[in-house]
PDB file of C-alpha atoms in Angstrom:
ATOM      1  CA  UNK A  18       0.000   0.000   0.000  1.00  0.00           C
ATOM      2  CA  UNK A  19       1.737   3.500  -0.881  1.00  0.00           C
ATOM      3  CA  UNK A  20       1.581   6.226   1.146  1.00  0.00           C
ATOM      4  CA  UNK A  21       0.490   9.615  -0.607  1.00  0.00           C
ATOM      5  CA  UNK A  22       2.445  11.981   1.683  1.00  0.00           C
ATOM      6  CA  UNK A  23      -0.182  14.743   0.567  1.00  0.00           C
ATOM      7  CA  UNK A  24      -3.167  13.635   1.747  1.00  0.00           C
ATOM      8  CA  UNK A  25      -0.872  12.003   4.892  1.00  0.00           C
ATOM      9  CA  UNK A  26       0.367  15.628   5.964  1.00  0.00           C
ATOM     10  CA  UNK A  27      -3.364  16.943   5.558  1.00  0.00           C
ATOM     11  CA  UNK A  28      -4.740  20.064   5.475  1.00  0.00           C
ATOM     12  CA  UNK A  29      -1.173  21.409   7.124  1.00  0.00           C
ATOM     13  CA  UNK A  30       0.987  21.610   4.439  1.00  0.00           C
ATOM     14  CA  UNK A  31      -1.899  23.849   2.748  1.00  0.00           C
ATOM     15  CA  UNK A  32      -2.185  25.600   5.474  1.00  0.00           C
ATOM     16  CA  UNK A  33       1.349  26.581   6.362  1.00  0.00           C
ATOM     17  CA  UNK A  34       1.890  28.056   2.619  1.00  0.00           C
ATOM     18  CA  UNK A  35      -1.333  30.506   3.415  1.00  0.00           C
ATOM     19  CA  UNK A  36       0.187  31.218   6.787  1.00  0.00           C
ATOM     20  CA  UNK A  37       3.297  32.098   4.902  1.00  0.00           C
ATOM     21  CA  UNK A  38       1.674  34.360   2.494  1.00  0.00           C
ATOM     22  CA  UNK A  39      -0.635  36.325   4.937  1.00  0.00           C
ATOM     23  CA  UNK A  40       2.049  37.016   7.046  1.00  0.00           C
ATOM     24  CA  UNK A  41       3.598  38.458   3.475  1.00  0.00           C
ATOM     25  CA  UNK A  42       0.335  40.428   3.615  1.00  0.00           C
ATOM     26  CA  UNK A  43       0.294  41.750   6.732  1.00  0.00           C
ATOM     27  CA  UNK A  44       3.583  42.655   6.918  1.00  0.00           C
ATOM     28  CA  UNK A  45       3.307  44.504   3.470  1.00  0.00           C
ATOM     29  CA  UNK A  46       0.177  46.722   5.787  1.00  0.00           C
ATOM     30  CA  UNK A  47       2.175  47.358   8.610  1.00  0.00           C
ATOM     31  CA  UNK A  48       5.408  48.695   6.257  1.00  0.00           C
ATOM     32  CA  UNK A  49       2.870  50.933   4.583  1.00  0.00           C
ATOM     33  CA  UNK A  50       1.185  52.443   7.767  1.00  0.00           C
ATOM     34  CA  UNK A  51       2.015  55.737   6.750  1.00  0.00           C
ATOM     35  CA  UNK A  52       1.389  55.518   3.036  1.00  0.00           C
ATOM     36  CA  UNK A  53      -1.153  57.637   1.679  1.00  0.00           C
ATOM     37  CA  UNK A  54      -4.226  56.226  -0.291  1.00  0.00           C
ATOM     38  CA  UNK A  55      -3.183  52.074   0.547  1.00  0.00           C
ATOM     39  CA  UNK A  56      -5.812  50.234   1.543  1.00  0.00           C
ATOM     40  CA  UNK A  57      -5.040  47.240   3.745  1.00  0.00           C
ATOM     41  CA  UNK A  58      -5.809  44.128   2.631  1.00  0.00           C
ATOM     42  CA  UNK A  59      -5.673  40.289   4.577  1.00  0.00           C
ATOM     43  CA  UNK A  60      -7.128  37.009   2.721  1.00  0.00           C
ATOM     44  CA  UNK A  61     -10.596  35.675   4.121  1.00  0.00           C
ATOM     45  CA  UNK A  62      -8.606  32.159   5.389  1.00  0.00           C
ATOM     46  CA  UNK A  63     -11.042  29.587   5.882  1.00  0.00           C
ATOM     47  CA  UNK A  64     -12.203  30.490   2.163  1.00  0.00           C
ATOM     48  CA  UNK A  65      -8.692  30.536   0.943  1.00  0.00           C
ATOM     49  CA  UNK A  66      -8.260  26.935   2.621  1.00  0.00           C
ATOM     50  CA  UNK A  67     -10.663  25.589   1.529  1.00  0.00           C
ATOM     51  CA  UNK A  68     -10.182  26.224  -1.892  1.00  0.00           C
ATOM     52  CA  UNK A  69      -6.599  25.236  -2.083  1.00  0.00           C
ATOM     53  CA  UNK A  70      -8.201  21.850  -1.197  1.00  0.00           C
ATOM     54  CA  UNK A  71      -7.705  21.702   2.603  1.00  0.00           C
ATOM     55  CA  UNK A  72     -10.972  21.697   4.631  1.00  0.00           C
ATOM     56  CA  UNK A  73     -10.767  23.788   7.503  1.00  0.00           C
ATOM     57  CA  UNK A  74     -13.318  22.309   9.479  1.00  0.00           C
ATOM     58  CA  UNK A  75     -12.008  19.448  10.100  1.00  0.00           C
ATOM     59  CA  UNK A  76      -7.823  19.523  11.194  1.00  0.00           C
ATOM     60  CA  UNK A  77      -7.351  16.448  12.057  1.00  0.00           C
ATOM     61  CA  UNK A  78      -7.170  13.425   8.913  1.00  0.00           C
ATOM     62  CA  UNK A  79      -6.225  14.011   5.386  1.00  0.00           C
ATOM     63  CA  UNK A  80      -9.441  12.647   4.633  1.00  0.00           C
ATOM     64  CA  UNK A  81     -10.286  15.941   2.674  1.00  0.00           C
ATOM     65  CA  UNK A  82      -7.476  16.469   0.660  1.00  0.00           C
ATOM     66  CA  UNK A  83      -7.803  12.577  -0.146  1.00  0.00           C
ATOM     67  CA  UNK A  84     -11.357  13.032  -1.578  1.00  0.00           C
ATOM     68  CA  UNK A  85     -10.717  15.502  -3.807  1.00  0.00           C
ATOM     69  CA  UNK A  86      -9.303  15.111  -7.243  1.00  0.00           C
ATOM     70  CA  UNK A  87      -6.802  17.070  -8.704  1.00  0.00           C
ATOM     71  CA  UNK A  88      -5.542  17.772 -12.370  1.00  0.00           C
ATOM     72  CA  UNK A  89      -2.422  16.480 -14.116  1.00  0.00           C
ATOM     73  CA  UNK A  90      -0.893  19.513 -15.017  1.00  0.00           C
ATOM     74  CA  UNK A  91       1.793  19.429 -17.658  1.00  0.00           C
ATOM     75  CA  UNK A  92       2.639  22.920 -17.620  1.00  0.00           C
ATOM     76  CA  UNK A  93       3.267  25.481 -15.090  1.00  0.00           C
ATOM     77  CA  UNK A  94       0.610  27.849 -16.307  1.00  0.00           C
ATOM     78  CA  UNK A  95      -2.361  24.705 -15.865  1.00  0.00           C
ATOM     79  CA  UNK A  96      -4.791  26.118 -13.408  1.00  0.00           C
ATOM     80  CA  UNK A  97      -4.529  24.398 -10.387  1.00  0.00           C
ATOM     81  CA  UNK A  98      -1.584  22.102 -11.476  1.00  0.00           C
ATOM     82  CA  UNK A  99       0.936  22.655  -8.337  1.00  0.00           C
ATOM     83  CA  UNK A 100       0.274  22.542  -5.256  1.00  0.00           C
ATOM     84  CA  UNK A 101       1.712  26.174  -5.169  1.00  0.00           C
ATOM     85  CA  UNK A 102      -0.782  27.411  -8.362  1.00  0.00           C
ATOM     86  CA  UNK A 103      -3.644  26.199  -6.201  1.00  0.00           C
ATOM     87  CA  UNK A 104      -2.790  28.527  -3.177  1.00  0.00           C
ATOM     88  CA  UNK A 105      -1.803  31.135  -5.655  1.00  0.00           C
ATOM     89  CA  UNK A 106      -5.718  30.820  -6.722  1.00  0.00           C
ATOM     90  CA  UNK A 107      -6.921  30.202  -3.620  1.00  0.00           C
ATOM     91  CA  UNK A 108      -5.021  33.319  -2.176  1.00  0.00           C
ATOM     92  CA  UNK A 109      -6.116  35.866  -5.279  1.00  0.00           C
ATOM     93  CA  UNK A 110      -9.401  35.335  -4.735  1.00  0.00           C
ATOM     94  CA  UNK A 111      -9.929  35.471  -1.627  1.00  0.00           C
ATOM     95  CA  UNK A 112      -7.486  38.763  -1.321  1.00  0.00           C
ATOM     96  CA  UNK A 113      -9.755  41.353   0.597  1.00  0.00           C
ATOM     97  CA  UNK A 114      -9.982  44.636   1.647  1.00  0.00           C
ATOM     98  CA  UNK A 115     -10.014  45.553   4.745  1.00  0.00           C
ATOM     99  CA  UNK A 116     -13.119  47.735   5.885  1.00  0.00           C
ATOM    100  CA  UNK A 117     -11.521  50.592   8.236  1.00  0.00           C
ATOM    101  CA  UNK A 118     -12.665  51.115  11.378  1.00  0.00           C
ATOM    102  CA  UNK A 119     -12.632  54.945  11.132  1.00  0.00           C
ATOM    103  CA  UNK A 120     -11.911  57.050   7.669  1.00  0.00           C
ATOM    104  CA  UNK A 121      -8.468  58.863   7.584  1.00  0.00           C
ATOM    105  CA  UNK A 122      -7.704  61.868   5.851  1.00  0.00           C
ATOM    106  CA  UNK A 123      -4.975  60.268   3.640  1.00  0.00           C
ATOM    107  CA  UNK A 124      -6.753  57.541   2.436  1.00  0.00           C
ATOM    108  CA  UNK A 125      -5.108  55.043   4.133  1.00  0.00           C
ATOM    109  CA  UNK A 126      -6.776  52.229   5.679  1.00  0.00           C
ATOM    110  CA  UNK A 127      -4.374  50.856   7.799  1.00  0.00           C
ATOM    111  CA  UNK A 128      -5.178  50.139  11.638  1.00  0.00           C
ATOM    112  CA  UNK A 129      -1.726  49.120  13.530  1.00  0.00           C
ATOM    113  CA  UNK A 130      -3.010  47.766  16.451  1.00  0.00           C
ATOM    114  CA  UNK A 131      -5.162  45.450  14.649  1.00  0.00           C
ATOM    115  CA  UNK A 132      -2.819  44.979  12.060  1.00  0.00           C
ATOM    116  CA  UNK A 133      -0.444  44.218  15.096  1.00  0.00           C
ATOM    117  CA  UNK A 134      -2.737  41.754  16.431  1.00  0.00           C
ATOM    118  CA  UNK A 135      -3.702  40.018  13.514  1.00  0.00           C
ATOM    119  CA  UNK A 136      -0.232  39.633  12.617  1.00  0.00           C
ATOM    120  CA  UNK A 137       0.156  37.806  16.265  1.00  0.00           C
ATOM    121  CA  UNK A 138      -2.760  35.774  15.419  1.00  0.00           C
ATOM    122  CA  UNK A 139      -0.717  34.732  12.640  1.00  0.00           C
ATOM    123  CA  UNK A 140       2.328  34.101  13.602  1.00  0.00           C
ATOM    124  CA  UNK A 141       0.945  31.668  16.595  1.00  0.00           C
ATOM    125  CA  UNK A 142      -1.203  29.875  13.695  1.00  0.00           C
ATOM    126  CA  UNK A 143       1.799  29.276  12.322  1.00  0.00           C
ATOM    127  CA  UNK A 144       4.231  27.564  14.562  1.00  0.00           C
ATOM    128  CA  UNK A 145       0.868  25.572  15.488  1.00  0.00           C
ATOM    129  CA  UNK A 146       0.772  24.456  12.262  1.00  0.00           C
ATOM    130  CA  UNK A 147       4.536  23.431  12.510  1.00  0.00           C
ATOM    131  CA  UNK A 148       4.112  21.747  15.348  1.00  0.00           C
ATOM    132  CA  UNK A 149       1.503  19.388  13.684  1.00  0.00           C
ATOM    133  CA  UNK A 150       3.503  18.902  10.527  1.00  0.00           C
ATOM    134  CA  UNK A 151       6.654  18.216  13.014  1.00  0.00           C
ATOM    135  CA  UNK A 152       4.186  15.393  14.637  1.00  0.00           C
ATOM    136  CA  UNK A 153       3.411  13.662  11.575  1.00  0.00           C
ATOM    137  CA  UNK A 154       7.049  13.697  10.439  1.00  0.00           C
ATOM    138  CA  UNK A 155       7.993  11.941  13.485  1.00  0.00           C
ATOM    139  CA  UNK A 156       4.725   9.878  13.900  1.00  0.00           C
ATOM    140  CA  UNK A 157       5.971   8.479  10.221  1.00  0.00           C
ATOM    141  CA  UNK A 158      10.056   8.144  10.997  1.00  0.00           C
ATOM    142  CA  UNK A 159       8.679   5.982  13.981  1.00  0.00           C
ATOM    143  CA  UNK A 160       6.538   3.898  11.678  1.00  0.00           C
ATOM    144  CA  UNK A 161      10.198   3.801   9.336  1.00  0.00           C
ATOM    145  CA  UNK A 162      12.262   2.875  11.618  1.00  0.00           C
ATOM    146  CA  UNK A 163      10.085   0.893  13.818  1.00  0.00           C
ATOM    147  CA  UNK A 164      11.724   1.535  17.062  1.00  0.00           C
TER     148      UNK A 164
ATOM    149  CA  UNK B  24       9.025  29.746  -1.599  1.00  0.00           C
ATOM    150  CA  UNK B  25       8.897  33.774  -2.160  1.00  0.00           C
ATOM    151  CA  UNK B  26       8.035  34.303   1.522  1.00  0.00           C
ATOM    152  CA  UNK B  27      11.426  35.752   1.587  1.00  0.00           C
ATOM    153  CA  UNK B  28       9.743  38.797   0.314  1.00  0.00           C
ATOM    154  CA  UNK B  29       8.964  39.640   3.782  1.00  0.00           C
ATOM    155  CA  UNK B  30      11.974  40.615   5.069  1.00  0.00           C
ATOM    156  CA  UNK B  31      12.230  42.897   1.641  1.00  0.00           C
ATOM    157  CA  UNK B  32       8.565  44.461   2.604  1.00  0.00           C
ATOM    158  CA  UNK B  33       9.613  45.080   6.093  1.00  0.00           C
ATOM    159  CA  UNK B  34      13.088  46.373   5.122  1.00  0.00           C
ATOM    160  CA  UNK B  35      11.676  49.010   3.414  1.00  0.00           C
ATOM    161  CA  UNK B  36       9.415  50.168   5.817  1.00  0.00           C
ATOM    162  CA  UNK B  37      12.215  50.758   7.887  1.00  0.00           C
ATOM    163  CA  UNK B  38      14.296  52.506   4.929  1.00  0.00           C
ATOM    164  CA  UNK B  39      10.969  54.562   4.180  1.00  0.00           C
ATOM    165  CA  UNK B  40      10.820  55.903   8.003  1.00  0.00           C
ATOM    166  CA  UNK B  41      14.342  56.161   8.938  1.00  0.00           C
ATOM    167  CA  UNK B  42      13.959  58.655   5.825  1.00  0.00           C
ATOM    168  CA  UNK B  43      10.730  60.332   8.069  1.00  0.00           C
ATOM    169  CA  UNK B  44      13.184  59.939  10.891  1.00  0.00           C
ATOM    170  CA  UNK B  45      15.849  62.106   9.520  1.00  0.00           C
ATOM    171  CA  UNK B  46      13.899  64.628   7.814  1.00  0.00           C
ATOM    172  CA  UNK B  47      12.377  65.171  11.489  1.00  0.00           C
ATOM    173  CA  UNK B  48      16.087  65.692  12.693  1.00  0.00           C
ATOM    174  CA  UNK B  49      16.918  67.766  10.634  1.00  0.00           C
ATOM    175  CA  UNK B  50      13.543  69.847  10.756  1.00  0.00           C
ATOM    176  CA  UNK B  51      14.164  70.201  14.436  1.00  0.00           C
ATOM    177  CA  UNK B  52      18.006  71.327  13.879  1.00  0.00           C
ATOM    178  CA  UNK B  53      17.419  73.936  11.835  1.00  0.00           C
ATOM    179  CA  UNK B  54      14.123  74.997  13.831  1.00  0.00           C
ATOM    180  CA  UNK B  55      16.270  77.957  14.922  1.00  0.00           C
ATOM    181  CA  UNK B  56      18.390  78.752  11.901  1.00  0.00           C
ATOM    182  CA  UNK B  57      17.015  82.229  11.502  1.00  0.00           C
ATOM    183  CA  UNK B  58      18.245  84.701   7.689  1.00  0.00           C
ATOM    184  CA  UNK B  59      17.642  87.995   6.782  1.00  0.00           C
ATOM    185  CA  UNK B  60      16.142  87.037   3.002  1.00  0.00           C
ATOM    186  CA  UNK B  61      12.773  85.070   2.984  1.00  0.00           C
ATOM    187  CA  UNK B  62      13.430  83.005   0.203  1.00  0.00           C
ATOM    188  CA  UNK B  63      16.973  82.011   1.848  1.00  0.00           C
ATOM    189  CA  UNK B  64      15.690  80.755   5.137  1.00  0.00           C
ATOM    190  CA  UNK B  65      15.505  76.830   5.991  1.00  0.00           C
ATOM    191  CA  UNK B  66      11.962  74.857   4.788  1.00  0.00           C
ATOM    192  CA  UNK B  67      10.666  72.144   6.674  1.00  0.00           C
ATOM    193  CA  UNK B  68      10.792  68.832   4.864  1.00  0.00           C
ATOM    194  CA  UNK B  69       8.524  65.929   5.094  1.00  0.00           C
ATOM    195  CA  UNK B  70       8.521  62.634   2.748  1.00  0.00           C
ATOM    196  CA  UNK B  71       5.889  61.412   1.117  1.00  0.00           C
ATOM    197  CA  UNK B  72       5.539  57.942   0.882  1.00  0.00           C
ATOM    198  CA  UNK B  73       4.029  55.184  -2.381  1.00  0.00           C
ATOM    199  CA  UNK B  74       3.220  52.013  -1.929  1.00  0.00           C
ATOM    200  CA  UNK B  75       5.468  49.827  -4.342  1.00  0.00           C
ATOM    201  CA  UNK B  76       3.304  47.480  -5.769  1.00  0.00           C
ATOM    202  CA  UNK B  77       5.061  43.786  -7.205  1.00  0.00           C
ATOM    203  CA  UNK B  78       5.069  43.258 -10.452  1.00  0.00           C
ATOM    204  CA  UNK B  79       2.505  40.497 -11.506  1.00  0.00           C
ATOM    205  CA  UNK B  80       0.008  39.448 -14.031  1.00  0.00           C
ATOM    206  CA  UNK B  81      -2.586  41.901 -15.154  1.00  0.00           C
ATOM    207  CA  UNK B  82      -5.256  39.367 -14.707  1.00  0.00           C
ATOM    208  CA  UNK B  83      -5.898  38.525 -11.836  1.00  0.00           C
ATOM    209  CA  UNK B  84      -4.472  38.823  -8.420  1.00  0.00           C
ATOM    210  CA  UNK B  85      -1.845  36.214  -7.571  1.00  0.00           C
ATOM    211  CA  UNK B  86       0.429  35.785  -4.766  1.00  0.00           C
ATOM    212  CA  UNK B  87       3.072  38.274  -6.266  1.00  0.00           C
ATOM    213  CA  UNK B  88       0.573  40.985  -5.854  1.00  0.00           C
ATOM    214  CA  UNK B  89      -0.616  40.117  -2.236  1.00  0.00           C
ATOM    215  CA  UNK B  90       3.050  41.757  -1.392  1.00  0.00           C
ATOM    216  CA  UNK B  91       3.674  45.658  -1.251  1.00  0.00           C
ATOM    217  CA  UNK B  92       6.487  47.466  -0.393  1.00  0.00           C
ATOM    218  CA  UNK B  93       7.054  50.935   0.312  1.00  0.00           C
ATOM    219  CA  UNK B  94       8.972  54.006  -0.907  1.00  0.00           C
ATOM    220  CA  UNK B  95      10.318  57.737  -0.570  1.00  0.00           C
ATOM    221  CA  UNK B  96       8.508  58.702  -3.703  1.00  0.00           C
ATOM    222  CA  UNK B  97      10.045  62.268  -2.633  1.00  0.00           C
ATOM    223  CA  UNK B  98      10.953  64.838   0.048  1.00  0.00           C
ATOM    224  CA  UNK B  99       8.399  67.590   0.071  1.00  0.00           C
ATOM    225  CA  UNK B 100       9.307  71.133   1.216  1.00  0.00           C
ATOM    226  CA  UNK B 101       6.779  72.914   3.491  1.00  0.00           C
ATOM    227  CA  UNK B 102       5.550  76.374   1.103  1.00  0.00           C
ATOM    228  CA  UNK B 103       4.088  77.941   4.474  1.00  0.00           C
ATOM    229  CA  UNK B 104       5.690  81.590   4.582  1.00  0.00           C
ATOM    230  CA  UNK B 105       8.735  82.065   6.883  1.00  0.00           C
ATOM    231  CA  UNK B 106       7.592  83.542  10.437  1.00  0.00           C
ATOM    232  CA  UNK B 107       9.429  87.265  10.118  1.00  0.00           C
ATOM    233  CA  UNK B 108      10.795  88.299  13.604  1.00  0.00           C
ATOM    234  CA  UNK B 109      11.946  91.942  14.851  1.00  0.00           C
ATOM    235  CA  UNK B 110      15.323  91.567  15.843  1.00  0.00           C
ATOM    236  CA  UNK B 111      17.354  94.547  14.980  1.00  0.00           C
ATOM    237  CA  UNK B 112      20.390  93.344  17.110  1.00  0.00           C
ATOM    238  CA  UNK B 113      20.855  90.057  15.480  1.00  0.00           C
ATOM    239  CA  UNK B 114      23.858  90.016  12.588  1.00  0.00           C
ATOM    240  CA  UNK B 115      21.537  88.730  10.101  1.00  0.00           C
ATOM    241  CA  UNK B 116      18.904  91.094   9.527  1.00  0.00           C
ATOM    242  CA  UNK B 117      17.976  92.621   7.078  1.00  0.00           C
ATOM    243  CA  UNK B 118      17.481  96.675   6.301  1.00  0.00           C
ATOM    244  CA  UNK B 119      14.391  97.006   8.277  1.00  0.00           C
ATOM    245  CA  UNK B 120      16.130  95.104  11.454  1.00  0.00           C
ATOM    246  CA  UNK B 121      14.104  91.534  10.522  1.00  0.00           C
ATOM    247  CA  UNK B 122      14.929  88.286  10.544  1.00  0.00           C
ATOM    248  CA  UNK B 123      13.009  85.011   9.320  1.00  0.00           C
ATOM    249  CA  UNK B 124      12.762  81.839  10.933  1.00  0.00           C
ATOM    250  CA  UNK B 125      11.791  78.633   9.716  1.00  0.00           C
ATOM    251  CA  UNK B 126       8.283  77.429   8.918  1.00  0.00           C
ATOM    252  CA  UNK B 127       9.389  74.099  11.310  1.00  0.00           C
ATOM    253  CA  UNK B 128       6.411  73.492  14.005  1.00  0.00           C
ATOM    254  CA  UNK B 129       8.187  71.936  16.829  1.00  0.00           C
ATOM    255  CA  UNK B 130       5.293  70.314  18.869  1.00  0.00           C
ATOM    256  CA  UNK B 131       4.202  68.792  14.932  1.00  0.00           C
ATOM    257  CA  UNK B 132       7.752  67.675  14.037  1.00  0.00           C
ATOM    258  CA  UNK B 133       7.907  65.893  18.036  1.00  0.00           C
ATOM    259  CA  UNK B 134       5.213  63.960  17.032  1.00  0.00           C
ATOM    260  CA  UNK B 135       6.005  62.981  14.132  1.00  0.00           C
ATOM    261  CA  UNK B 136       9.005  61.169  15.118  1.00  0.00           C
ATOM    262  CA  UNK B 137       7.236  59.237  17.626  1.00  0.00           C
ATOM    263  CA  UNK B 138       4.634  58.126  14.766  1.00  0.00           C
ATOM    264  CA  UNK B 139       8.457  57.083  12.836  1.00  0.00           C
ATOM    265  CA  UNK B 140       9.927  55.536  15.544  1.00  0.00           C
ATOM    266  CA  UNK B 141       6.907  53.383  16.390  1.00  0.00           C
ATOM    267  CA  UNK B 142       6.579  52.487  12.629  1.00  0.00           C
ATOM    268  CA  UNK B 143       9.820  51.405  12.287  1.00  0.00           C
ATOM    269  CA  UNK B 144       9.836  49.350  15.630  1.00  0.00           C
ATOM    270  CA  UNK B 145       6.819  47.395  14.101  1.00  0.00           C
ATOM    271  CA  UNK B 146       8.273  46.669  11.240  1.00  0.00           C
ATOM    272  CA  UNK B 147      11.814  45.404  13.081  1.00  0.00           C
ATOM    273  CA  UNK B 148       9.178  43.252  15.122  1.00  0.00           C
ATOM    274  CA  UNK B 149       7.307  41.744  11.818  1.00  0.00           C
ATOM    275  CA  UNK B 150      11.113  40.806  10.289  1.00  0.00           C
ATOM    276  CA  UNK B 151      12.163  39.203  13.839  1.00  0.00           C
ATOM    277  CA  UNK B 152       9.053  37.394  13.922  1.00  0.00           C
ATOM    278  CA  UNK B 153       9.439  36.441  10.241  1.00  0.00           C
ATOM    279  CA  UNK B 154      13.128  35.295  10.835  1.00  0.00           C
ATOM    280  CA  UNK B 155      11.857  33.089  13.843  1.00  0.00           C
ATOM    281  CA  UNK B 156       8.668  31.625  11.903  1.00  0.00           C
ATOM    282  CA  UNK B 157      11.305  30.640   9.056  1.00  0.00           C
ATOM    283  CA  UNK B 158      13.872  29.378  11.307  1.00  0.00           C
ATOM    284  CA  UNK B 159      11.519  27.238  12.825  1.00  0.00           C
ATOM    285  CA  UNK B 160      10.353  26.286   9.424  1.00  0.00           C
ATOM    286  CA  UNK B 161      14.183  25.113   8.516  1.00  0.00           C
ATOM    287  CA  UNK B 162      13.844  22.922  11.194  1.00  0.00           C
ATOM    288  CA  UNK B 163      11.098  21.120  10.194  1.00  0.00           C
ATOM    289  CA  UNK B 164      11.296  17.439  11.162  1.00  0.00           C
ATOM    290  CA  UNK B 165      14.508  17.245  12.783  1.00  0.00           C
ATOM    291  CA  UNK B 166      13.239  17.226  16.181  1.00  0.00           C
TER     292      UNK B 166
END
């Protein structure tokens, strides 16, 4: 019986590439704090998940991932070909804008403190995500070396 | 993986306020650099920041878009008129005994720099935490 490591890491290895790239995001709104006119954006995550084929409702099987069915693709500009171009998808549409809790004069949209906290939020999502990938790693080197 | 890009998003944020920072020093310098001639005397600058957007494809928004940096798109110099003082004693006036002293508002140019220096902290914060995150990631089942 062969192991598909994809569907065996679960919705993790999804999720740790969107971690990756909204912490790009919110990053890129806390550098432009003080930019006039930029609107702050973040990604609508449980949407984005769950279109780059990870259900995020349920964390704990692959079962998700196993049940769905992906294409062959033969070249890199197939929609939804690697696992990368299906985050990229999954990430560009669900790119938002942020609605501001109060207008600004400049235009800009950018709160810090919740920018600040959401980045947090993020960060802590994160290394939880890493610690379940480092879990299954080890969970499968036990299984491989049997000891 | 790009998420390298990070550390170039948060790296110039920092660049883009240690500009704000040293415009602000220099603002608060020359607060009391007084002339005789009105068009001579020292105007306050300020920067004025644009958000650098990454290049990517015109159809839709991808990943490469989801990151924007920033920029000095300039250093702006303050048109209000010089503040013209009486001051027949001091070297530097002029004919009628006045001097002009920079349009520089003090309490303004104070806060300013603490808006800077709390920017840039954040973004030192977002690259630490980015450099941890990624560390971590390097580590990935070894333990």
């Amino acid at each position: 019986m062969a192991l598909n490591l994809d569907s065996y890491l679960g919705v993790h290895a999804q999720a740790l590439t969107l971690e990756a790239q909204r912490t790009e995001l919110l990053a890129a709104n806390l550098a432009n704090a003080d930019t006039p006119n930029y609107k702050a954006r973040d990604i609508d995550f449980k949407a984005a998940l769950a279109a780059a084929g990870g259900d995020s409702g349920s964390g704990s099987s692959g079962g998700a991932t196993a049940g769905s069915v992906a294409l062959t693709a033969t070249n890199a500009a197939h929609i939804g070909g690697a696992d990368s171009g299906i985050t990229d998808a999954a990430l560009g549409a669900n790119l938002k804008y942020r609605v501001p809790m109060a207008p600004s004069l400049d235009g800009n949209t950018v709160d810090t403190q919740l920018e600040q906290a959401a980045f947090a939020e993020n960060s802590v999502r994160y290394q939880a995500t890493l610690t379940f990938l480092n879990a299954r790693l080890k969970e499968l080197m036990t299984a491989i070396v049997g000891q | 993986m790009s998420s390298f890009k990070v550390f170039d998003i948060a790296g110039s944020g920092m660049s883009a306020e240690s500009v704000r920072l040293n415009t602000v020093a220099s603002n608060l310098a020359n607060a009391d650099s007084v002339s005789g001639d009105p068009t001579q005397v020292y105007q306050a600058k300020h920067p004025v920041f644009q958000t650098v957007q990454a290049l990517g494809g015109a159809a839709s928004q991808t990943a490469d878009q989801a990151s924007a940096s920033v920029k000095v798109l300039g250093i702006e110099a303050n048109q209000a008129a010089p503040e013209a003082r009486y001051d027949p004693g001091n070297p530097l006036a002029n004919a009628d005994g006045y001097v002009y002293s920079p349009n520089v508002n003090v309490v303004e140019e104070m806060t300013d720099m603490i808006s800077a220096s709390r920017a840039y902290q954040n973004n030192v914060e977002v690259m630490n935490t980015a450099r941890n995150l990624m560390l971590d990631t390097l580590k990935l089942g070894q333990s």
